[in-house]
Short mmCIF file of C-alpha atoms and ligand atoms in Angstrom, two decimals:
data_model
loop_
_atom_site.label_atom_id
_atom_site.label_comp_id
_atom_site.label_asym_id
_atom_site.label_seq_id
_atom_site.Cartn_x
_atom_site.Cartn_y
_atom_site.Cartn_z
CA UNK A 137 20.92 1.28 -1.95
CA UNK A 138 19.98 1.07 -5.62
CA UNK A 139 16.37 2.21 -5.53
CA UNK A 140 14.07 4.24 -3.35
CA UNK A 141 10.46 3.15 -2.84
CA UNK A 142 7.51 4.82 -1.14
CA UNK A 143 5.20 2.57 0.90
CA UNK A 144 2.00 4.51 1.43
CA UNK A 145 -0.71 3.47 3.89
CA UNK A 146 -4.20 4.96 4.06
CA UNK A 147 -6.87 5.58 6.67
CA UNK A 148 -7.10 3.61 9.91
CA UNK A 149 -4.00 1.56 9.24
CA UNK A 150 -2.45 3.39 12.22
CA UNK A 151 -4.90 1.28 14.29
CA UNK A 152 -3.35 -2.02 13.22
CA UNK A 153 -2.90 -4.49 16.05
CA UNK A 154 -5.51 -2.85 18.24
CA UNK A 155 -8.73 -4.39 16.81
CA UNK A 156 -9.98 -7.11 14.44
CA UNK A 157 -6.86 -9.35 14.74
CA UNK A 158 -8.75 -12.14 12.94
CA UNK A 159 -8.79 -9.93 9.81
CA UNK A 160 -5.65 -7.81 10.09
CA UNK A 161 -3.38 -9.81 12.42
CA UNK A 162 -1.77 -8.71 15.66
CA UNK A 163 1.17 -6.70 14.36
CA UNK A 164 1.14 -2.92 14.68
CA UNK A 165 1.95 -0.41 11.95
CA UNK A 166 5.39 0.04 13.58
CA UNK A 167 5.94 -3.74 13.39
CA UNK A 168 4.90 -3.66 9.71
CA UNK A 169 7.34 -0.82 9.05
CA UNK A 170 10.22 -2.74 10.69
CA UNK A 171 9.46 -5.88 8.64
CA UNK A 172 9.41 -3.79 5.45
CA UNK A 173 12.66 -1.97 6.30
CA UNK A 174 14.42 -5.29 7.02
CA UNK A 175 13.23 -6.93 3.79
CA UNK A 176 13.98 -3.81 1.73
CA UNK A 177 17.55 -3.76 3.09
CA UNK A 178 18.05 -7.35 1.84
CA UNK A 179 16.94 -6.12 -1.60
CA UNK A 180 19.10 -2.95 -1.46
CA UNK A 181 15.97 -0.80 -1.51
CA UNK A 182 15.73 2.41 0.54
CA UNK A 183 12.25 2.88 1.98
CA UNK A 184 10.07 5.82 2.82
CA UNK A 185 7.12 4.58 4.91
CA UNK A 186 4.11 6.89 5.28
CA UNK A 187 0.61 6.58 6.77
CA UNK A 188 -2.14 9.18 6.55
CA UNK A 189 -5.83 9.27 7.37
CA UNK A 190 -6.33 12.20 4.97
CA UNK A 191 -7.17 11.81 1.28
CA UNK A 192 -5.41 15.04 0.20
CA UNK A 193 -2.22 14.09 2.05
CA UNK A 194 -2.25 10.74 0.25
CA UNK A 195 -2.66 12.56 -3.09
CA UNK A 196 0.31 14.81 -2.20
CA UNK A 197 2.43 11.77 -1.32
CA UNK A 198 1.47 10.01 -4.58
CA UNK A 199 2.47 13.13 -6.54
CA UNK A 200 5.86 13.11 -4.77
CA UNK A 201 6.68 9.74 -6.35
CA UNK A 202 7.18 11.43 -9.74
CA UNK A 203 10.27 13.28 -8.49
CA UNK A 204 11.44 11.48 -5.35
CA UNK A 205 10.98 7.70 -5.75
CA UNK A 206 11.48 4.84 -8.18
CA UNK A 207 8.23 3.06 -7.33
CA UNK A 208 5.16 3.02 -5.09
CA UNK A 209 3.59 0.30 -2.94
CA UNK A 210 0.18 1.46 -1.77
CA UNK A 211 -2.45 0.22 0.64
CA UNK A 212 -5.01 2.99 0.29
CA UNK A 213 -7.26 1.34 2.91
CA UNK A 214 -10.93 2.21 2.51
CA UNK A 215 -10.04 4.96 -0.01
CA UNK A 216 -9.17 2.10 -2.40
CA UNK A 217 -12.92 1.58 -2.79
CA UNK A 218 -14.02 5.22 -2.95
CA UNK A 219 -11.39 7.66 -4.18
CA UNK A 220 -11.37 8.95 -7.76
CA UNK A 221 -8.82 11.57 -6.57
CA UNK A 222 -6.37 8.82 -5.62
CA UNK A 223 -7.07 7.02 -8.91
CA UNK A 224 -6.34 10.20 -10.89
CA UNK A 225 -3.13 10.93 -8.94
CA UNK A 226 -1.95 7.34 -9.50
CA UNK A 227 -2.65 7.58 -13.26
CA UNK A 228 -0.11 10.45 -13.41
CA UNK A 229 2.69 8.38 -11.83
CA UNK A 230 5.12 7.14 -14.48
CA UNK A 231 6.78 4.65 -12.10
CA UNK A 232 5.71 1.09 -11.10
CA UNK A 233 2.82 0.91 -8.64
CA UNK A 234 1.86 -2.20 -6.65
CA UNK A 235 -1.43 -2.33 -4.73
CA UNK A 236 -1.40 -4.27 -1.46
CA UNK A 237 -3.99 -5.23 1.13
CA UNK A 238 -3.53 -7.17 4.34
CA UNK A 239 -6.87 -8.95 3.95
CA UNK A 240 -8.29 -10.78 0.94
CA UNK A 241 -10.71 -8.05 -0.14
CA UNK A 242 -12.53 -10.53 -2.45
CA UNK A 243 -13.50 -12.73 0.52
CA UNK A 244 -15.12 -9.75 2.24
CA UNK A 245 -18.10 -7.42 1.69
CA UNK A 246 -19.03 -6.66 -1.95
CA UNK A 247 -18.15 -2.97 -1.51
CA UNK A 248 -14.50 -3.99 -1.04
CA UNK A 249 -14.36 -5.95 -4.31
CA UNK A 250 -13.71 -2.89 -6.50
CA UNK A 251 -10.56 -0.82 -6.06
CA UNK A 252 -9.75 2.48 -7.79
CA UNK A 253 -6.07 1.63 -7.24
CA UNK A 254 -6.05 -1.57 -9.32
CA UNK A 255 -6.16 -0.05 -12.82
CA UNK A 256 -3.12 2.22 -12.38
CA UNK A 257 -1.25 -0.57 -10.55
CA UNK A 258 1.04 -3.06 -12.23
CA UNK A 259 -0.36 -5.75 -9.93
CA UNK A 260 -2.32 -6.45 -6.77
CA UNK A 261 -1.27 -8.54 -3.74
CA UNK A 262 -3.88 -9.17 -1.03
CA UNK A 263 -4.72 -11.64 1.69
CA UNK A 264 -1.26 -12.40 3.09
CA UNK A 265 -1.24 -10.01 6.03
CA UNK A 266 2.13 -8.32 6.60
CA UNK A 267 3.58 -10.70 4.03
CA UNK A 268 1.57 -8.90 1.30
CA UNK A 269 4.06 -6.03 1.70
CA UNK A 270 7.10 -8.35 1.71
CA UNK A 271 5.86 -10.01 -1.50
CA UNK A 272 5.25 -6.56 -3.02
CA UNK A 273 8.81 -5.46 -2.21
CA UNK A 274 10.21 -8.54 -3.95
CA UNK A 275 7.95 -7.94 -6.95
CA UNK A 276 9.02 -4.28 -7.04
CA UNK A 277 12.69 -5.32 -7.00
CA UNK A 278 12.07 -7.50 -10.07
CA UNK A 279 10.21 -4.68 -11.84
CA UNK A 280 13.09 -2.28 -11.26
CA UNK A 281 15.89 -4.70 -12.19
O1 LIG B 303 -6.96 -5.34 3.96
C1 LIG B 303 -6.51 -4.20 3.85
O2 LIG B 303 -5.31 -3.93 3.90
C2 LIG B 303 -7.49 -3.02 3.70
O3 LIG B 303 -6.90 -2.07 2.81
C3 LIG B 303 -7.65 -2.44 5.08
C4 LIG B 303 -8.69 -1.33 5.15
C5 LIG B 303 -9.99 -1.76 4.50
O4 LIG B 303 -10.90 -0.66 4.45
C6 LIG B 303 -9.79 -2.29 3.09
O5 LIG B 303 -11.03 -2.72 2.58
C7 LIG B 303 -8.82 -3.45 3.11
C8 LIG B 303 -8.99 -0.95 6.60
C9 LIG B 303 -7.82 -0.65 7.43
C10 LIG B 303 -8.28 -0.51 8.86
O6 LIG B 303 -7.43 -1.30 9.63
C11 LIG B 303 -7.76 -1.51 10.93
C12 LIG B 303 -6.94 -2.35 11.59
C13 LIG B 303 -7.18 -2.63 12.92
C14 LIG B 303 -8.26 -2.07 13.56
C15 LIG B 303 -9.11 -1.25 12.88
C16 LIG B 303 -8.84 -0.95 11.54
#
């Protein structure tokens, strides 16, 4: 494995597959993790996959990227639209960051159109369901090569 990447998932993403399949699909968070591990292996990337419902735990995980990972893929869930703390933690990360969302946040309610994650991120991938993460892994591989 050449690189190690953190995939960080925010609040309520542990509920994937249980409700709103028309928005988020039918796959569970475990399914998503397996898809990411399989694609990362093809790219020689070692993955750490984390989900938390707690803003402070997400900040701690973001801070860990500085010493423990080569890059960060983050779906901060609803905290994307609210959290200055997550924005500030991301601004201190000197590694590539890619923001992902399962849904196309720009097709949805206006309050989802702004994300505090987007400015610190190198790029944003949204609207492709589980494939948003697969696309982000490929983009991260290119950034690190
Ligand atoms: O589209 C995304 O990935 C989101 O980050 C998902 C967040 C939402 O607040 C963002 O605006 C967009 C919500 C995740 C909650 O996921 C659930 C999945 C199934 C059932 C209930 C919640």
